[in-house]
Short mmCIF file of C-alpha atoms in Angstrom, two decimals:
data_model
loop_
_atom_site.label_atom_id
_atom_site.label_comp_id
_atom_site.label_asym_id
_atom_site.label_seq_id
_atom_site.Cartn_x
_atom_site.Cartn_y
_atom_site.Cartn_z
CA MET A 267 63.78 -9.90 15.82
CA ARG A 268 60.79 -11.97 14.79
CA ALA A 269 60.11 -13.26 11.31
CA VAL A 270 56.83 -14.76 10.04
CA VAL A 271 56.77 -16.86 6.92
CA LEU A 272 53.59 -18.00 5.26
CA ALA A 273 54.18 -21.09 3.08
CA ASP A 274 50.53 -21.29 1.80
CA GLU A 275 50.64 -17.66 0.54
CA GLY A 276 53.29 -17.97 -1.96
CA GLY A 277 55.96 -18.61 0.65
CA ARG A 278 56.00 -14.88 1.46
CA VAL A 279 57.74 -13.33 4.48
CA GLN A 280 54.83 -11.69 6.14
CA SER A 281 56.71 -9.88 8.90
CA LEU A 282 60.17 -8.69 9.96
CA LEU A 283 59.45 -7.13 13.37
CA ASP A 284 61.97 -5.57 15.82
CA VAL A 285 60.23 -6.86 19.13
CA ASP A 286 62.24 -4.35 21.22
CA THR A 287 61.10 -1.17 19.39
CA GLY A 288 57.94 -2.51 17.81
CA VAL A 289 58.87 -1.28 14.36
CA GLU A 290 57.56 -3.40 11.54
CA PHE A 291 59.76 -3.28 8.48
CA LEU A 292 57.58 -5.00 5.84
CA LEU A 293 54.36 -3.67 4.33
CA GLN A 294 51.33 -5.43 5.79
CA ALA A 295 48.53 -6.71 3.74
CA GLU A 296 45.09 -4.94 3.61
CA GLY A 297 41.93 -6.96 3.52
CA THR A 298 41.73 -10.85 3.27
CA TRP A 299 43.35 -13.45 1.06
CA ARG A 300 41.52 -14.08 -2.15
CA GLU A 301 42.28 -17.66 -2.82
CA GLN A 302 42.74 -18.42 -6.42
CA GLU A 303 44.09 -20.96 -8.69
CA ALA A 304 47.66 -20.42 -10.02
CA SER A 305 47.16 -19.17 -13.47
CA LEU A 306 49.03 -17.48 -16.28
CA ASN A 307 46.31 -14.76 -16.28
CA ALA A 308 46.52 -13.99 -12.57
CA ARG A 309 47.15 -10.29 -11.57
CA PHE A 310 49.65 -9.52 -8.82
CA GLU A 311 47.31 -6.85 -7.51
CA ASP A 312 44.83 -9.47 -6.75
CA GLY A 313 47.18 -11.18 -4.38
CA TRP A 314 48.72 -9.97 -1.03
CA CYS A 315 51.11 -7.43 -2.48
CA ALA A 316 52.90 -7.35 0.82
CA GLY A 317 55.88 -8.65 2.67
CA ILE A 318 58.78 -10.25 0.77
CA GLU A 319 57.70 -12.21 -2.33
CA GLU A 320 59.62 -13.78 -5.25
CA CYS A 321 59.48 -12.83 -8.92
CA LEU A 322 60.57 -15.85 -10.89
CA PRO A 323 60.73 -16.53 -13.97
CA SER A 324 59.78 -12.88 -14.78
CA VAL A 325 58.65 -9.68 -12.94
CA GLY A 326 56.23 -8.43 -15.64
CA LYS A 327 53.85 -10.55 -17.50
CA CYS A 328 55.15 -12.11 -20.81
CA GLY A 329 53.18 -13.23 -23.84
CA PRO A 330 53.24 -16.58 -25.54
CA GLU A 331 55.85 -15.30 -28.11
CA THR A 332 58.45 -15.37 -25.27
CA ASP A 333 61.07 -18.19 -25.59
CA GLY A 334 59.62 -20.99 -23.49
CA GLY A 335 56.07 -19.44 -23.67
CA ALA A 336 53.90 -17.15 -21.55
CA VAL A 337 54.73 -16.06 -17.94
CA PRO A 338 52.24 -14.56 -15.51
CA ASP A 339 52.48 -11.17 -13.86
CA HIS A 340 55.21 -11.21 -11.37
CA GLY A 341 56.06 -14.86 -12.12
CA ASP A 342 54.79 -18.16 -10.77
CA PHE A 343 55.82 -18.30 -7.34
CA TRP A 344 53.85 -15.59 -5.56
CA GLN A 345 50.69 -17.58 -6.35
CA THR A 346 52.10 -21.06 -5.63
CA PRO A 347 51.88 -22.82 -2.18
CA TRP A 348 55.35 -23.82 -0.99
CA VAL A 349 56.29 -27.07 0.84
CA VAL A 350 57.97 -26.72 4.24
CA GLU A 351 60.94 -28.96 4.91
CA ASP A 352 63.42 -29.21 7.68
CA GLY A 353 66.71 -27.54 6.52
CA GLN A 354 70.15 -27.65 8.02
CA GLY A 355 70.40 -24.54 10.23
CA GLY A 356 66.98 -23.22 9.22
CA VAL A 357 63.64 -23.68 7.57
CA ARG A 358 63.50 -24.80 3.97
CA LEU A 359 60.65 -24.14 1.57
CA THR A 360 60.34 -25.52 -1.91
CA ALA A 361 57.87 -24.96 -4.73
CA LEU A 362 57.55 -26.01 -8.34
CA GLY A 363 56.79 -23.49 -11.12
CA PHE A 364 54.29 -23.92 -13.77
CA SER A 365 55.27 -21.74 -16.59
CA ARG A 366 58.70 -23.15 -16.54
CA PRO A 367 60.05 -26.41 -15.17
CA LEU A 368 61.88 -24.74 -12.30
CA ARG A 369 62.04 -26.00 -8.90
CA PHE A 370 62.69 -23.16 -6.43
CA THR A 371 63.97 -23.60 -2.83
CA LYS A 372 64.90 -21.10 -0.18
CA THR A 373 66.33 -21.78 3.22
CA MET A 374 65.76 -19.16 5.89
CA ALA A 375 67.27 -18.50 9.27
CA LEU A 376 67.44 -15.83 11.88
CA ARG A 377 70.84 -14.88 13.10
CA GLY A 378 70.67 -12.16 15.79
CA ARG A 379 69.27 -9.03 14.01
CA ALA A 380 69.69 -10.60 10.49
CA PHE A 381 67.19 -12.64 8.53
CA LEU A 382 69.17 -14.85 5.94
CA VAL A 383 67.78 -16.37 2.88
CA ASP A 384 69.71 -18.86 0.58
CA TYR A 385 68.11 -19.55 -2.82
CA VAL A 386 68.49 -22.46 -5.30
CA VAL A 387 66.64 -22.68 -8.58
CA GLU A 388 66.74 -26.02 -10.49
CA ASN A 389 65.69 -26.78 -14.10
CA VAL A 390 63.79 -30.17 -13.70
CA GLY A 391 62.98 -30.23 -17.18
CA SER A 392 64.51 -32.02 -20.27
CA GLU A 393 65.39 -28.82 -22.10
CA THR A 394 67.37 -25.69 -21.44
CA THR A 395 65.26 -22.85 -20.04
CA SER A 396 65.85 -19.24 -19.11
CA PHE A 397 64.63 -16.98 -16.25
CA LEU A 398 64.66 -13.52 -14.81
CA TYR A 399 64.70 -13.24 -10.98
CA ALA A 400 64.09 -10.32 -8.64
CA CYS A 401 63.51 -10.40 -4.99
CA HIS A 402 60.24 -8.39 -4.20
CA PRO A 403 60.38 -6.96 -0.65
CA LEU A 404 57.70 -4.26 0.03
CA LEU A 405 59.14 -2.23 2.75
CA ALA A 406 57.07 -0.23 5.18
CA VAL A 407 57.80 3.47 5.20
CA GLU A 408 56.54 6.75 6.46
CA GLU A 409 56.91 10.25 5.11
CA GLY A 410 60.49 11.47 5.83
CA ASP A 411 62.17 8.17 5.70
CA VAL A 412 65.33 7.79 3.46
CA VAL A 413 66.18 5.30 0.74
CA VAL A 414 69.98 4.72 1.18
CA MET A 415 72.10 3.43 -1.75
CA PRO A 416 75.85 2.86 -2.14
CA ALA A 417 77.98 5.87 -3.06
CA GLU A 418 78.60 4.41 -6.54
CA VAL A 419 75.02 4.92 -7.30
CA THR A 420 74.85 8.42 -9.04
CA ARG A 421 72.35 7.73 -11.75
CA LEU A 422 69.25 5.48 -12.26
CA ALA A 423 67.50 4.30 -15.35
CA VAL A 424 63.77 4.96 -15.41
CA HIS A 425 61.70 2.03 -16.39
CA SER A 426 58.34 3.66 -15.62
CA SER A 427 57.13 6.86 -14.01
CA LEU A 428 53.46 7.64 -13.46
CA GLY A 429 52.56 10.75 -15.52
CA ALA A 430 56.13 10.89 -16.84
CA ARG A 431 57.30 12.76 -13.71
CA LEU A 432 60.78 11.59 -14.51
CA GLY A 433 62.62 11.18 -17.87
CA GLY A 434 64.59 8.26 -19.23
CA GLU A 435 67.41 8.63 -16.73
CA VAL A 436 67.76 10.47 -13.38
CA SER A 437 70.63 11.59 -11.09
CA TRP A 438 70.57 10.08 -7.64
CA PRO A 439 69.58 11.08 -5.15
CA GLU A 440 69.20 14.80 -6.16
CA HIS A 441 67.32 15.22 -9.53
CA GLU A 442 66.17 18.60 -10.78
CA GLY A 443 65.49 20.08 -7.27
CA MET A 444 63.94 16.80 -6.09
CA ASP A 445 65.41 14.49 -3.44
CA LEU A 446 64.43 11.08 -4.87
CA GLY A 447 65.83 9.31 -1.75
CA LEU A 448 63.27 10.98 0.62
CA VAL A 449 60.02 9.15 1.12
CA LEU A 450 57.00 11.33 0.30
CA GLY A 451 53.55 11.22 1.83
CA ARG A 452 50.91 8.51 1.05
CA ASP A 453 48.91 11.00 -1.09
CA ALA A 454 51.76 12.05 -3.35
CA GLY A 455 50.50 9.92 -6.21
CA VAL A 456 53.89 8.66 -7.18
CA ALA A 457 54.72 5.30 -8.69
CA GLU A 458 58.07 4.89 -10.25
CA MET A 459 60.36 1.80 -11.23
CA LEU A 460 64.06 2.68 -11.42
CA TYR A 461 67.14 0.46 -11.92
CA THR A 462 70.73 1.00 -10.78
CA PRO A 463 73.77 0.42 -13.04
CA ARG A 464 75.64 -2.82 -12.48
CA LEU A 465 76.90 -2.69 -8.81
CA THR A 466 80.11 -3.56 -7.14
CA ALA A 467 78.70 -2.86 -3.53
CA GLY A 468 76.04 -5.47 -2.66
CA TRP A 469 73.69 -3.63 -0.42
CA CYS A 470 70.79 -1.10 -0.23
CA GLY A 471 68.51 0.02 2.57
CA VAL A 472 65.75 2.22 4.07
CA TYR A 473 66.23 4.45 7.10
CA ARG A 474 63.19 4.81 9.40
CA ALA A 475 63.64 8.36 10.45
CA LYS A 476 61.26 8.40 13.52
CA ALA A 477 62.54 5.14 14.98
CA GLY A 478 66.23 6.05 14.21
CA GLN A 479 66.86 2.68 12.74
CA GLY A 480 66.69 0.95 9.38
CA ILE A 481 66.90 -2.19 7.24
CA VAL A 482 69.63 -3.03 4.91
CA LEU A 483 69.52 -5.68 2.31
CA ARG A 484 72.97 -7.47 1.55
CA PHE A 485 73.81 -9.68 -1.31
CA ASP A 486 76.60 -10.76 -3.62
CA PRO A 487 76.74 -8.35 -6.62
CA GLU A 488 78.43 -10.94 -8.77
CA MET A 489 75.14 -13.08 -8.32
CA LEU A 490 72.70 -10.17 -8.19
CA PRO A 491 74.34 -7.21 -10.00
CA TYR A 492 71.39 -4.72 -10.04
CA VAL A 493 68.70 -3.30 -7.86
CA GLY A 494 65.26 -2.36 -9.09
CA MET A 495 63.82 0.48 -6.93
CA TRP A 496 60.04 0.78 -6.67
CA LEU A 497 58.90 3.96 -5.18
CA CYS A 498 55.15 3.98 -4.54
CA TYR A 499 53.52 6.78 -2.60
CA GLY A 500 49.88 6.22 -3.43
CA GLY A 501 50.33 6.01 -7.23
CA TRP A 502 49.36 2.32 -7.74
CA PRO A 503 47.20 0.50 -8.65
CA VAL A 504 44.81 3.47 -9.09
CA PRO A 505 46.01 6.87 -7.86
CA GLY A 506 43.42 8.31 -5.42
CA ALA A 507 41.29 5.16 -5.29
CA GLU A 508 41.85 3.30 -2.03
CA PRO A 509 43.39 0.97 -1.29
CA VAL A 510 46.58 2.51 -2.79
CA GLN A 511 50.01 1.14 -2.17
CA TYR A 512 52.38 3.06 0.10
CA ALA A 513 55.78 1.32 0.19
CA VAL A 514 59.32 1.19 -1.18
CA ALA A 515 60.60 -2.10 -2.84
CA LEU A 516 64.33 -2.60 -3.21
CA GLU A 517 64.68 -5.55 -5.53
CA PRO A 518 68.07 -7.27 -6.02
CA THR A 519 67.81 -8.68 -9.40
CA VAL A 520 69.91 -10.61 -12.13
CA ALA A 521 69.20 -8.03 -14.75
CA ALA A 522 67.95 -4.48 -15.04
CA CYS A 523 64.92 -5.74 -16.94
CA GLY A 524 61.17 -5.67 -16.16
CA THR A 525 60.28 -8.94 -18.03
CA LEU A 526 61.86 -12.10 -19.16
CA ALA A 527 61.07 -11.33 -22.73
CA GLU A 528 63.13 -8.07 -22.50
CA ALA A 529 65.95 -9.98 -20.75
CA GLU A 530 66.08 -12.61 -23.51
CA ARG A 531 65.98 -9.84 -26.16
CA LEU A 532 68.91 -8.11 -24.60
CA GLY A 533 70.76 -11.36 -23.97
CA VAL A 534 70.94 -10.96 -20.18
CA ALA A 535 68.49 -13.66 -19.06
CA ARG A 536 69.96 -16.46 -16.97
CA VAL A 537 69.98 -19.86 -18.60
CA LEU A 538 69.93 -23.31 -17.07
CA ALA A 539 70.46 -26.38 -18.91
CA ALA A 540 68.41 -29.54 -18.08
CA GLY A 541 69.15 -30.67 -14.58
CA GLY A 542 71.25 -27.48 -13.97
CA THR A 543 71.10 -25.32 -10.83
CA GLY A 544 71.84 -21.77 -9.84
CA GLY A 545 71.94 -19.90 -6.52
CA TRP A 546 72.31 -16.72 -4.56
CA TRP A 547 71.64 -15.28 -1.16
CA ILE A 548 70.09 -12.19 0.39
CA GLU A 549 70.42 -11.02 4.05
CA PHE A 550 67.86 -8.65 5.53
CA GLU A 551 69.67 -6.89 8.55
CA VAL A 552 67.85 -4.49 11.06
CA SER A 553 70.02 -1.86 12.75
CA GLN A 554 69.92 -0.94 16.39
CA ALA A 555 67.51 1.99 17.20
CA GLY A 556 68.74 5.48 17.94
CA MET A 557 70.99 5.90 14.89
CA GLY A 558 71.24 9.17 12.82
CA LEU A 559 71.07 8.79 9.03
CA GLU A 560 74.78 9.01 8.53
CA GLU A 561 75.38 6.29 11.24
CA PHE A 562 72.91 4.15 9.32
CA ARG A 563 74.81 4.74 6.10
CA GLY A 564 77.96 3.59 7.86
CA PHE A 565 75.98 0.46 9.20
CA CYS A 566 74.98 -0.33 5.61
CA ASP A 567 78.40 -0.02 3.94
CA GLY A 568 80.28 -1.83 6.79
CA THR A 569 82.09 1.27 8.21
CA ARG A 570 79.99 1.08 11.47
CA SER A 571 79.06 -2.24 13.14
#
């Protein structure tokens, strides 16, 4: 396995590549980087929109009425350069937010076929502050690939669905004759944001059908109890107008909310006192090639090594 991390580009993980099979598991950026000053008005679609990025202290944009003030689209840290430091057993990156006094640190290491990330967020301000966090890994897909979730996931809440293709809640994976777990083609014009119920099994994955291998995200569901599921098959940012996004994002998150404002309103935002810290971890593990779908499910849930 090879991992590429770009500290100057929001600290994003640009590549997770199986060097033996040549399969790239992360969506690659199109075009060139449009350097811009970090701003409350920055649009995520004007950034890279590729690889693994971090959404903190919100996913969606929040207005000034939000407790603590406004938050930019997809948070502060995708548009903030990170400082590289030596970390025990890995590489450590640190950045300071600008909409909230949050210092965000992640320590990354490759262990065999797994890429491990340990996260720490610290309130360096003098007052209590709240936040919403979601990991934002845009995963490369092809038509016929399969999104794999724990057996306990039988229904998903619909946060958004382009053209109201879905209602307010859907069954998973089969819904009204559709297999929502099956990746559609690039021209399908689909863009949907869904959320799992609270999980007891901390994993989710994507099976790459042609390669017969996949990637599984593992996490502690006590720390990250939900997964946001972004299914985008040419439906964003403007359907039919290239470049369109073609990816799946499986987003371990602290709450099934799109914005910090919503999380605060529902009383599910994470809160840090002045000087307080919080932490969690996520592991991205790539399977061996040559697996069938059911073998990959077993690999994900730990019933097959």
